Short mmCIF file of C-alpha atoms and ligand atoms in Angstrom, two decimals:
data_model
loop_
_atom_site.label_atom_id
_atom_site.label_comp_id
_atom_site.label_asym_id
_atom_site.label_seq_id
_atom_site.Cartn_x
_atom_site.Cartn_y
_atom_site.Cartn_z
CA UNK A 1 5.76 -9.42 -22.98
CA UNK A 2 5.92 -13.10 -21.62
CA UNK A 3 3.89 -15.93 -21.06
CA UNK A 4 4.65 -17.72 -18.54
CA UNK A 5 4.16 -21.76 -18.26
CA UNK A 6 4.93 -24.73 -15.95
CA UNK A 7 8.34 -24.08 -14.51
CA UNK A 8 8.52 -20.24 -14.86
CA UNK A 9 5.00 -19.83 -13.40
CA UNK A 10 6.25 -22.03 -10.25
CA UNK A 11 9.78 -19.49 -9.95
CA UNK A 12 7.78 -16.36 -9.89
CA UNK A 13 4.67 -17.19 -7.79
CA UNK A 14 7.09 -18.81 -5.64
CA UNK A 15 9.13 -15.69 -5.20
CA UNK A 16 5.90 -13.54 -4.58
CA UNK A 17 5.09 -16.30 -1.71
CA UNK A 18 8.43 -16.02 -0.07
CA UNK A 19 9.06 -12.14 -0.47
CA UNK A 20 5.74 -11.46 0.95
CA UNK A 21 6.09 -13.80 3.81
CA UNK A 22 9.18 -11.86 4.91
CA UNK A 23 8.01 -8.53 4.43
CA UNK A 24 4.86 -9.29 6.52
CA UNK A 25 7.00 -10.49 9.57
CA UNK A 26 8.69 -6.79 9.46
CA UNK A 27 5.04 -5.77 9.74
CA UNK A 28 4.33 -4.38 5.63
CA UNK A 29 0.90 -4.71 4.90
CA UNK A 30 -0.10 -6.11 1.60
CA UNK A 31 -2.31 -3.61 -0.71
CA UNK A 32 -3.01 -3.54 -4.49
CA UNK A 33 -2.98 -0.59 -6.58
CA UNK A 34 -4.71 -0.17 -10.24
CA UNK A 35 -2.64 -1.53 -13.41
CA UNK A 36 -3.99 1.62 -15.16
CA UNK A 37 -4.36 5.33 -13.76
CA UNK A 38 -4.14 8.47 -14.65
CA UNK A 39 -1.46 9.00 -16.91
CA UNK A 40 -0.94 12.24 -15.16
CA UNK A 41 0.14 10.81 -12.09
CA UNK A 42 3.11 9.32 -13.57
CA UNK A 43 3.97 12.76 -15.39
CA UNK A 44 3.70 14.62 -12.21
CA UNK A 45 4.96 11.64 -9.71
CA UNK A 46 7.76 9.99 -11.88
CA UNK A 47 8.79 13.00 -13.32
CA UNK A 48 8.28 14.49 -17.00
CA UNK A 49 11.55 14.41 -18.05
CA UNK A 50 12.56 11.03 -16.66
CA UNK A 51 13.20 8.08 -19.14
CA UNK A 52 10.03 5.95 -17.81
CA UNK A 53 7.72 9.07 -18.81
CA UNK A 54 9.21 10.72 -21.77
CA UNK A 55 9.70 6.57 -24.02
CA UNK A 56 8.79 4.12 -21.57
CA UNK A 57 5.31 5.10 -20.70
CA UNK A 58 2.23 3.15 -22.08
CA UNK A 59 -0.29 5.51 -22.99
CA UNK A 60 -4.09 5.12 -24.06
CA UNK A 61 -7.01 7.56 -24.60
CA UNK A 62 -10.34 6.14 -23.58
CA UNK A 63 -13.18 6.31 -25.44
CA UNK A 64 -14.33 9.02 -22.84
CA UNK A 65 -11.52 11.12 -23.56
CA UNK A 66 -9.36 9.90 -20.16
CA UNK A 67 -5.94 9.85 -20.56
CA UNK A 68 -4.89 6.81 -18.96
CA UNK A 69 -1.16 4.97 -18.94
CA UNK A 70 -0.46 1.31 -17.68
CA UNK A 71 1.94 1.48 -14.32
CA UNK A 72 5.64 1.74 -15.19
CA UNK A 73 6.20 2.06 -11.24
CA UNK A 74 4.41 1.17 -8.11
CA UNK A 75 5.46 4.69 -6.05
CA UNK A 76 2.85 7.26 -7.34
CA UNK A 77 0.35 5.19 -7.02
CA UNK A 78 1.20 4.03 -3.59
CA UNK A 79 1.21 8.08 -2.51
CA UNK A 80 -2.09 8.13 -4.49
CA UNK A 81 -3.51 5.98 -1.94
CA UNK A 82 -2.17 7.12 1.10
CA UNK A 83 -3.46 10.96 0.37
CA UNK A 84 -6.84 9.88 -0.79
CA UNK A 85 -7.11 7.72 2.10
CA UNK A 86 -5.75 10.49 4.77
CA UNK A 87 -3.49 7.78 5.94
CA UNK A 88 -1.60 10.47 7.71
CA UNK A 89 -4.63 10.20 10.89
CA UNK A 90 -2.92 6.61 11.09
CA UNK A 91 -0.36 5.62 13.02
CA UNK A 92 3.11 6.71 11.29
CA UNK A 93 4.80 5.28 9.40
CA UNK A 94 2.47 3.55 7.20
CA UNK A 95 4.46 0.59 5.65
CA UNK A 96 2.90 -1.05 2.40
CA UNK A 97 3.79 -3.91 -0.31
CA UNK A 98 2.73 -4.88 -3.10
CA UNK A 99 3.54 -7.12 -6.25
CA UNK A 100 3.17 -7.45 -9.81
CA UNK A 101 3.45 -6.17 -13.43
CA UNK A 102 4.84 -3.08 -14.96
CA UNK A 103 4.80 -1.66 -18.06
CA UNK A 104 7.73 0.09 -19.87
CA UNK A 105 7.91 0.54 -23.38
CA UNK A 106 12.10 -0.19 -23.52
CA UNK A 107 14.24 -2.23 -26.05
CA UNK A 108 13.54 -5.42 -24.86
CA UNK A 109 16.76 -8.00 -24.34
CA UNK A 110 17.43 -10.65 -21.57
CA UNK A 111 16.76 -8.87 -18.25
CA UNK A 112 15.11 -5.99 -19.56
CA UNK A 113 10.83 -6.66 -20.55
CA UNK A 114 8.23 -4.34 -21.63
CA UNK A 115 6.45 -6.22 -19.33
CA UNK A 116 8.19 -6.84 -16.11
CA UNK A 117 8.01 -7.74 -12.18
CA UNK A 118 8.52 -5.82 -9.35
CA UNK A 119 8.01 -6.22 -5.54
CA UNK A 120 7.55 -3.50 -4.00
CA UNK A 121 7.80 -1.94 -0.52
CA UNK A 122 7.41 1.95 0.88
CA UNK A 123 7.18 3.27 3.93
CA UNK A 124 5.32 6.52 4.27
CA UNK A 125 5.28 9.26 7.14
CA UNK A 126 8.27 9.26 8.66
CA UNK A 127 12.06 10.85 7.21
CA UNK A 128 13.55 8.54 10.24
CA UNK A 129 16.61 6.83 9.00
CA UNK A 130 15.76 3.84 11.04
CA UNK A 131 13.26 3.30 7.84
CA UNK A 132 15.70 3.71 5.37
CA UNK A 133 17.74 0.87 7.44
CA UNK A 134 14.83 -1.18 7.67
CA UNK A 135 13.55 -1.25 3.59
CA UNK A 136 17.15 -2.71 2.50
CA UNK A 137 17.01 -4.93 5.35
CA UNK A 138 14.10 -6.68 4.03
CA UNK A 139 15.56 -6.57 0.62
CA UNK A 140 18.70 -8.04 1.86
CA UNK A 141 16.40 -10.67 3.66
CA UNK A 142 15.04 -11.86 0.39
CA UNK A 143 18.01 -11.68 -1.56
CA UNK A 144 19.57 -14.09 1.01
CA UNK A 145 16.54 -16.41 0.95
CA UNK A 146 16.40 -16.83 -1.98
CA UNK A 147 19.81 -17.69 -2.81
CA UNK A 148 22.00 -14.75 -4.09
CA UNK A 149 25.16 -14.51 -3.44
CA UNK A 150 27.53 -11.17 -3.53
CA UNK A 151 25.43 -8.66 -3.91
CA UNK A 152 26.30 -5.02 -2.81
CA UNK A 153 23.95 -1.98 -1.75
CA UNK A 154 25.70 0.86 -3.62
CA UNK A 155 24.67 3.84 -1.90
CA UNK A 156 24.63 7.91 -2.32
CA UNK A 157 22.85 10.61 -0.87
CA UNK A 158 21.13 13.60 -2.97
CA UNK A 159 20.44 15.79 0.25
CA UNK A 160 17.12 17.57 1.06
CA UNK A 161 15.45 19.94 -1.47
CA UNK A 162 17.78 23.17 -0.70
CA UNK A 163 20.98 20.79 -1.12
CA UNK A 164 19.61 18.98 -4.32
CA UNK A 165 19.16 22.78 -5.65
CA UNK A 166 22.65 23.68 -5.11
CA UNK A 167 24.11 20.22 -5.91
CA UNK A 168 22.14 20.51 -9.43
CA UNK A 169 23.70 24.06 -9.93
CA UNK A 170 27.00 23.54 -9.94
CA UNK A 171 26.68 19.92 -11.82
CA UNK A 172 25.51 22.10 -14.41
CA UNK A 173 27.87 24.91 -14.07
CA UNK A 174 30.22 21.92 -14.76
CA UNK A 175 28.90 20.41 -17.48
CA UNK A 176 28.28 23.57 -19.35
CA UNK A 177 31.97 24.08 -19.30
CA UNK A 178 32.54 20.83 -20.72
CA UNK A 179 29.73 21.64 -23.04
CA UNK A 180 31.73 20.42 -26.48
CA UNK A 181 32.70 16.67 -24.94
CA UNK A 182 28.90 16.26 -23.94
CA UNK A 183 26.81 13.61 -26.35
CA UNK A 184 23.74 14.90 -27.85
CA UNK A 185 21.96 12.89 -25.02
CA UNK A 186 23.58 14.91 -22.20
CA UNK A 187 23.54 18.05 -23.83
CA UNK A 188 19.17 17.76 -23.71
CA UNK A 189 19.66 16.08 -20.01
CA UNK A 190 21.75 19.47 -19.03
CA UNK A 191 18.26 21.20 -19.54
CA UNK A 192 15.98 18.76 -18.32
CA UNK A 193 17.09 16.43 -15.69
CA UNK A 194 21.32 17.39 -15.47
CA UNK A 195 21.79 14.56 -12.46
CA UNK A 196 21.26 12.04 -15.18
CA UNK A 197 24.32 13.30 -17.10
CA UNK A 198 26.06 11.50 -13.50
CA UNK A 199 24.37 7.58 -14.94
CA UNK A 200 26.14 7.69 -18.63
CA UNK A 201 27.86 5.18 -20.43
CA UNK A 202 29.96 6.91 -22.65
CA UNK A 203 33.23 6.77 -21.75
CA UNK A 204 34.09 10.33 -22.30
CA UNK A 205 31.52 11.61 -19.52
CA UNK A 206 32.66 8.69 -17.37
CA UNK A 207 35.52 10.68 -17.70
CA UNK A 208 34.38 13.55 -17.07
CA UNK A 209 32.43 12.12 -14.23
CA UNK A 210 35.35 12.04 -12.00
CA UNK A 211 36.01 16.23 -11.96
CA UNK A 212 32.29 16.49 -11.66
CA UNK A 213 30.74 17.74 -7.98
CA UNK A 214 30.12 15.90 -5.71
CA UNK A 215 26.41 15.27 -3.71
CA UNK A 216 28.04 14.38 -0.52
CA UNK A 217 29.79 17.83 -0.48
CA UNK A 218 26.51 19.77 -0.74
CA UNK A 219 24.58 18.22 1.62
CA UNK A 220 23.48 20.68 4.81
CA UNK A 221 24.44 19.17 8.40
CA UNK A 222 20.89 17.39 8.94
CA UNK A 223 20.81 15.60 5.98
CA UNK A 224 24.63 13.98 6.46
CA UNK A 225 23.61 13.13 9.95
CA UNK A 226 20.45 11.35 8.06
CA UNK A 227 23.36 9.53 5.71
CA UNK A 228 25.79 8.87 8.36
CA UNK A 229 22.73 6.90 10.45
CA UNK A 230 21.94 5.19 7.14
CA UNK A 231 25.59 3.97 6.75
CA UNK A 232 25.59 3.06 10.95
CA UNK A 233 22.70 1.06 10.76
CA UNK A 234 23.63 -1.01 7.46
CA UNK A 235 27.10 -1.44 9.21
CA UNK A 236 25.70 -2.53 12.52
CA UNK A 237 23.27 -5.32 10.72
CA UNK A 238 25.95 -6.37 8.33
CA UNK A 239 24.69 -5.45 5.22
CA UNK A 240 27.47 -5.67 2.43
CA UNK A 241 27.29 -1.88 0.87
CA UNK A 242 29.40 0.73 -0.95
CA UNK A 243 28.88 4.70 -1.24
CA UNK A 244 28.15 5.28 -4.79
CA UNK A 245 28.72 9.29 -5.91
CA UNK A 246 27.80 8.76 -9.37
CA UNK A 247 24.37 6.86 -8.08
CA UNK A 248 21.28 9.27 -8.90
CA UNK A 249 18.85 7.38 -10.11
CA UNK A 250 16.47 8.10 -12.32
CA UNK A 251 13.65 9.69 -11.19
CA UNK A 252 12.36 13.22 -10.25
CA UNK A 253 11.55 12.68 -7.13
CA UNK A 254 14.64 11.40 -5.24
CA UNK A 255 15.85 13.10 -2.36
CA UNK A 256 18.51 12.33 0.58
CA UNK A 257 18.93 8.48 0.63
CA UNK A 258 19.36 6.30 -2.97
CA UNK A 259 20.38 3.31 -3.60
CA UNK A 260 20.93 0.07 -5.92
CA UNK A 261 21.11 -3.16 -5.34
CA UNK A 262 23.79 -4.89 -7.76
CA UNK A 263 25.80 -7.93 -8.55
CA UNK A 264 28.97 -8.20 -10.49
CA UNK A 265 29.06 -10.88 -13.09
CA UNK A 266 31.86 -12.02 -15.75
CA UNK A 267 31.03 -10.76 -19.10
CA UNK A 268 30.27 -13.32 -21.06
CA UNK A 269 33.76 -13.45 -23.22
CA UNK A 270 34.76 -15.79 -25.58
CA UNK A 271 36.73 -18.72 -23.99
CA UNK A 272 38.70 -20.00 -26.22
CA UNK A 273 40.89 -16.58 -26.74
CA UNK A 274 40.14 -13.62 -24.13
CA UNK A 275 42.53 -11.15 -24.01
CA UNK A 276 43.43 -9.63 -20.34
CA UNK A 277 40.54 -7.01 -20.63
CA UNK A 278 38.02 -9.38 -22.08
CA UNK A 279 38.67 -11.74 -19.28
CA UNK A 280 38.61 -9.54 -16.21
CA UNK A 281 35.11 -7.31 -17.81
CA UNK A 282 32.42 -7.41 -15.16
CA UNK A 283 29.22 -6.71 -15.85
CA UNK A 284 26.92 -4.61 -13.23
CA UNK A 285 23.60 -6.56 -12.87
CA UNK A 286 21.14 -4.32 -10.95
CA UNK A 287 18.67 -6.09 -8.88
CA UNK A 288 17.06 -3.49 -7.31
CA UNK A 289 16.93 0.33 -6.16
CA UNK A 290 15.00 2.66 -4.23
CA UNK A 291 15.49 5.67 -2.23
CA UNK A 292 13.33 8.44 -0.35
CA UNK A 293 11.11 10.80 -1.94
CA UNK A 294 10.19 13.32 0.97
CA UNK A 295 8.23 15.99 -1.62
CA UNK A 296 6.61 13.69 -4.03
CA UNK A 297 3.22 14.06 -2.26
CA UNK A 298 3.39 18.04 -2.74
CA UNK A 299 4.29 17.26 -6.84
CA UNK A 300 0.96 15.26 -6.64
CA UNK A 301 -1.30 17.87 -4.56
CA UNK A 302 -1.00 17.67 -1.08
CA UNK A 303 -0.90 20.34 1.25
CA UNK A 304 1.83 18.83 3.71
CA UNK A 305 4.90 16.81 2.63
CA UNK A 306 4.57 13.20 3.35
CA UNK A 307 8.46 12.23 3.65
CA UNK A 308 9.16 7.77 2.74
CA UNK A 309 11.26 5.81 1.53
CA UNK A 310 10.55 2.76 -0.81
CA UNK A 311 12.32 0.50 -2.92
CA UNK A 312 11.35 -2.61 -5.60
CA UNK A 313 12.85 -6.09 -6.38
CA UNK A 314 13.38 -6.58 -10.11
CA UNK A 315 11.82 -10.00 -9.88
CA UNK A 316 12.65 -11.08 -13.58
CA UNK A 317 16.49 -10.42 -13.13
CA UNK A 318 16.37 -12.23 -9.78
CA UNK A 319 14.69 -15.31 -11.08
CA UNK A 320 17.56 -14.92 -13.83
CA UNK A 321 20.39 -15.22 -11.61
CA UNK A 322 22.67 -18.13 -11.65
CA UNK A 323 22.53 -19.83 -8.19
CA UNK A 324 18.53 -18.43 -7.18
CA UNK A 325 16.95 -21.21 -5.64
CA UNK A 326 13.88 -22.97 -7.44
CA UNK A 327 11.31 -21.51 -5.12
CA UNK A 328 8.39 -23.84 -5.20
CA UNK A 329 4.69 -22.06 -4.07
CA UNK A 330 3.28 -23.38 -1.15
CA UNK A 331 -0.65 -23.73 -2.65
CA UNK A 332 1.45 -26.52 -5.72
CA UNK A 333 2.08 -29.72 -3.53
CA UNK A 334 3.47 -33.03 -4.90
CA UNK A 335 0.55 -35.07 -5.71
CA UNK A 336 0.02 -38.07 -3.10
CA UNK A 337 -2.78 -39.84 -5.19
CA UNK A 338 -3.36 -41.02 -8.96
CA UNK A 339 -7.32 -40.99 -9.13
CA UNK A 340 -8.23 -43.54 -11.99
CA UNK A 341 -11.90 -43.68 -13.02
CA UNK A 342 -13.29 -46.16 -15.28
CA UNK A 343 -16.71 -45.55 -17.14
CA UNK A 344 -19.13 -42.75 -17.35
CA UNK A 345 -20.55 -44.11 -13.40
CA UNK A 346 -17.17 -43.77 -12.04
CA UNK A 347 -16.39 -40.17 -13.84
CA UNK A 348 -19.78 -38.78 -12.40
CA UNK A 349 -18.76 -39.67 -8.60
CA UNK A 350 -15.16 -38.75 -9.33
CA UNK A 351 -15.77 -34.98 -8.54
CA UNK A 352 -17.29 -36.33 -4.91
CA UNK A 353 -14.21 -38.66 -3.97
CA UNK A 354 -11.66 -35.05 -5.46
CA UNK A 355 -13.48 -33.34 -2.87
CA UNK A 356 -13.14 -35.52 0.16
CA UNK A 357 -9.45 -35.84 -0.45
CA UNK A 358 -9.09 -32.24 -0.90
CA UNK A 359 -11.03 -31.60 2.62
CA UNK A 360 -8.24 -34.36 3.57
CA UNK A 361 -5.37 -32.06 2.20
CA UNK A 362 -4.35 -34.72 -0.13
CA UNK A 363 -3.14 -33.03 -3.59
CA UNK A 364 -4.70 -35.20 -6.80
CA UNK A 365 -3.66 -36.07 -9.77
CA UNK A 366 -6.07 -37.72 -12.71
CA UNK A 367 -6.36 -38.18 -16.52
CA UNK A 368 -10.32 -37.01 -17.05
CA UNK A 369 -10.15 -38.01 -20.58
CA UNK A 370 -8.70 -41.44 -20.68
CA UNK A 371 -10.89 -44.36 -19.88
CA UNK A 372 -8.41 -47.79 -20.26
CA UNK A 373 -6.57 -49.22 -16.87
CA UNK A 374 -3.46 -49.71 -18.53
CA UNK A 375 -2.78 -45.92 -19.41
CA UNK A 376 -3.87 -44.55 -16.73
CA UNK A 377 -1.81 -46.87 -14.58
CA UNK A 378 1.02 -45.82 -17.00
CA UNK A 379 0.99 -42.34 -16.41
CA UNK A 380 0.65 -42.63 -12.46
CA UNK A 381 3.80 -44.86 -12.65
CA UNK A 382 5.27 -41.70 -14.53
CA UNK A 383 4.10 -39.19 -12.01
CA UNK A 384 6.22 -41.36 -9.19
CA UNK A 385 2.56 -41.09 -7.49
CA UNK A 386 2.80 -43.36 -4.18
CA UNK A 387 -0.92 -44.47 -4.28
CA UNK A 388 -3.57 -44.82 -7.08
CA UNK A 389 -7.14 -44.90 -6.15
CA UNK A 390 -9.25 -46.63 -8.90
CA UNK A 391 -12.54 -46.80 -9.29
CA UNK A 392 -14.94 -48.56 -11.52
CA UNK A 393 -18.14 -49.82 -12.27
CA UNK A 394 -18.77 -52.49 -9.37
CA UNK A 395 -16.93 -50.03 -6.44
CA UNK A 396 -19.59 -47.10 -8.07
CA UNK A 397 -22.33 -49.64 -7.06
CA UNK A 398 -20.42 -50.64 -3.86
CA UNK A 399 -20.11 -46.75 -2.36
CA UNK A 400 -16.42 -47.90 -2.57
CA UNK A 401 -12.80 -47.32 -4.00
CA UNK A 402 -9.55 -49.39 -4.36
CA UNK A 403 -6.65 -48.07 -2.82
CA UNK A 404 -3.11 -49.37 -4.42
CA UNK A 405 -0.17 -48.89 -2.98
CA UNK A 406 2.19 -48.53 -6.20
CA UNK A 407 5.01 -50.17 -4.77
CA UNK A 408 3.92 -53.28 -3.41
CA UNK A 409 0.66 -53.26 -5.85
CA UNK A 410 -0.95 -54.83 -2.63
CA UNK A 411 -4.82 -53.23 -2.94
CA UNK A 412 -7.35 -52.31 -0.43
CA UNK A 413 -11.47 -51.85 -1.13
CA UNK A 414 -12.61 -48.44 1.29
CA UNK A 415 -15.92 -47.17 1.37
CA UNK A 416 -15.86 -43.73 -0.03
CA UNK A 417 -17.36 -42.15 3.53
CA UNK A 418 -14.36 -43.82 5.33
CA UNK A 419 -11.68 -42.85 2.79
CA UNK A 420 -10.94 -39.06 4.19
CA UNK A 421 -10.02 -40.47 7.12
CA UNK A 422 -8.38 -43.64 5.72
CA UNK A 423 -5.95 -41.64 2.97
CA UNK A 424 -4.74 -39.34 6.21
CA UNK A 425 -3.70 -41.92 7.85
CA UNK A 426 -1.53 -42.92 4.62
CA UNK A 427 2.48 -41.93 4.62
P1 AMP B 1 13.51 0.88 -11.16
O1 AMP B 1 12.02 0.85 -10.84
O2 AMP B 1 13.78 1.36 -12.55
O3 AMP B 1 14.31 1.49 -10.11
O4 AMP B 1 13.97 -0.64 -11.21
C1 AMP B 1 14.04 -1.47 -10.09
C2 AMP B 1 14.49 -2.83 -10.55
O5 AMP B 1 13.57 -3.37 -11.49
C3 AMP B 1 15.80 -2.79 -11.32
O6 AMP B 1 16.86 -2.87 -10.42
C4 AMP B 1 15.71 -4.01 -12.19
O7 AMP B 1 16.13 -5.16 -11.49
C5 AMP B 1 14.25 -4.12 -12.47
N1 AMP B 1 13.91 -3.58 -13.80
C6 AMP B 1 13.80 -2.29 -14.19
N2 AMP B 1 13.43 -2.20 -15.48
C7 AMP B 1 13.28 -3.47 -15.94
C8 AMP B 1 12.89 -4.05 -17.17
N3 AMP B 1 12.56 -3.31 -18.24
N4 AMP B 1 12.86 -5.41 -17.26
C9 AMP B 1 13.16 -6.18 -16.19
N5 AMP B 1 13.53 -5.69 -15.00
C10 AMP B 1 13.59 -4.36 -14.86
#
């Protein structure tokens, strides 16, 4: 878990800024959701035998008793909402967002945190495919305002619950033939969560991946129509995509639509002697993923299904990528103005004059603690501030302020009730 200081504070709040402003002109509405629940909604919404549940999950007892774990993913809690708030009496779909931390208790390495950033998006209430479209358009909106280049939506399909069944059978009437070639891993997943087996990296079940069924051959007619729409839409709006077979992902609750969000980058190889291989190794950076999860509000109580779609941003691995622009937040501005202050006087009124040019929009910069000229001077010539505004013991008396243009050093005396209007008027 990070801190995060100067420059790295500016990157993420300035992604946050820029994601949300596109997502609210699609019409998402911004909500925030509890850092800690239940830790039962994760169990029953991510899934008890998913990865993020069974090692990942943060865990406390309270000192009541409750059982409470810190958010590894924003979904159950956004169905949370929506059933406790009976958002289905609203109009449908209901389309939220949301930012922020998550918790998951992984190996950490570059691009992978126990403590790391997601934006968020879902749209609840509607199994139209026109809202599958319309999530990975605004994630392909961001991606491309923010600067990254070559990224691909892999995509797949899992079909509807009576497809996923039958898809799940014969994966494991598969596997269990090729029982003896299955790591120790695999051979759990083949009880617990057998679509997994489909995401591993050893290269004897990629393999074996390739014989393996396929989820695209079990899916009933409605649910390949619901693909083939998918596929239209991201065709007709020019969104660079691949079908995936081998995508799952890995939660419980997936159904029909999934998909990733990836780049391809050079390994990192040793340049001064790569062999061939070396050279041409890729490796698959995922940015992001989501898919629909049409039953996940009957897994967490409710009477009727609720059918969505939502997907997240991995901020952190965004922010890491080679070429993302330096997004700067709108609220940090360049300072226009080096406030000096000399003497106590000067330092009581200073708060009064901040004010005024902050009702004036003009951004401040000041060094509280030092009291000589010369260094204060100094360090507005470092800042590259245009104007300084000093004040000392005689403009204190005189209601007044110097204004100093830094690059001429020419110097003006403004009485502190005209200087709002004065300092707009300023380039
Ligand atoms: P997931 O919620 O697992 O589907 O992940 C969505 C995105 O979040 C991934 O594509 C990654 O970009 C990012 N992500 C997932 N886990 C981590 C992690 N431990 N550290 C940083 N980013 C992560």
């Amino acid at each position: 878990m990070r801190d995060f200081v100067g420059e790295k504070w500016l990157a993420y709040q300035g992604f946050f800024e820029k994601a949300s402003e596109i997502a609210l002109y699609y019409g998402f509405t911004p909500i925030e959701v509890p850092i800690l629940e239940q830790e039962d909604l994760y169990i029953r919404g991510s899934g008890d035998s998913t990865d993020i549940v069974t090692k990942e999950l943060y865990s406390l007892r309270t000192k009541g008793g409750d059982r409470l774990a810190l958010r590894p993913e924003f979904t159950p809690s956004f169905m949370r909402l929506y059933m406790e708030r009976g958002m289905h009496n609203q109009q449908q779909p209901v389309m939220l967002m949301s930012y922020g931390p998550l918790f998951r208790h992984d190996n950490p390495q570059k691009g992978r945190y126990r403590q790391l950033y997601q934006f968020n998006l879902e749209v609840m209430g509607s199994d139209k495919s026109i809202n599958d479209a319309l999530v990975i358009r605004v994630l392909s909106t961001i991606l491309d305002e923010v600067g990254v280049k070559d990224y691909t939506f892999e995509i797949n399909s899992l079909g509807d619950k009576d497809c996923r069944t039958a898809f799940k059978k014969a994966l494991v009437a598969y596997y269990r033939k090729h029982n003896s070639a299955l790591s120790p891993r695999s051979k759990e997943l083949l009880k617990t969560n057998p679509l997994r087996i489909l995401d591993s990296k050893e290269p004897r079940e990629i393999e074996l991946r390739d014989g393996a069924p396929n989820s695209i051959d079990y899916l009933s007619g409605a649910s390949k129509q619901h693909f083939k729409e998918v596929l239209e839409y991201l065709e007709s709006l020019s969104i660079p995509y691949k079908v995936n077979n081998a995508l799952v992902r890995g939660l419980d609750y997936y159904t029909r639509t999934v998909f990733e969000v990836v780049i391809y980058q050079d390994a990192a190889v040793d340049p001064t002697n790569p062999t061939p291989e070396e050279a041409a190794k890729q490796i698959r950076i995922e940015l992001g993923g989501g898919g629909r999860y049409d039953y996940l509000a009957k897994t967490l109580g409710s009477k009727r299904d609720i059918p969505a779609i939502g997907a997240a941003l991995g901020v952190d691995r965004i922010i890491e990528t080679a070429g993302t622009k330096e997004l700067m937040p709108r609220i940090v501005k360049p300072p226009k103005v080096f406030f000096i202050q000399l003497g106590y006087e000067a330092k009581l009124k200073s708060l009064i004059v901040t004010e005024i040019l902050r009702n004036a929009k003009v951004p401040v910069m000041q060094s509280l603690s030092k009291d000589s000229l010369g260094m204060q001077l100094g360090r507005a010539e470092e800042l590259k501030v245009p104007y300084c505004i000093i004040m000392g013991q005689k403009e204190v008396m005189e209601n007044a302020v110097i204004v100093r243009l830094m690059e001429t050093r020419s110097q003006e005396l403004v009485k502190i009730a005209d200087l709002g209007a004065y300092i707009k008027k300023l380039k």
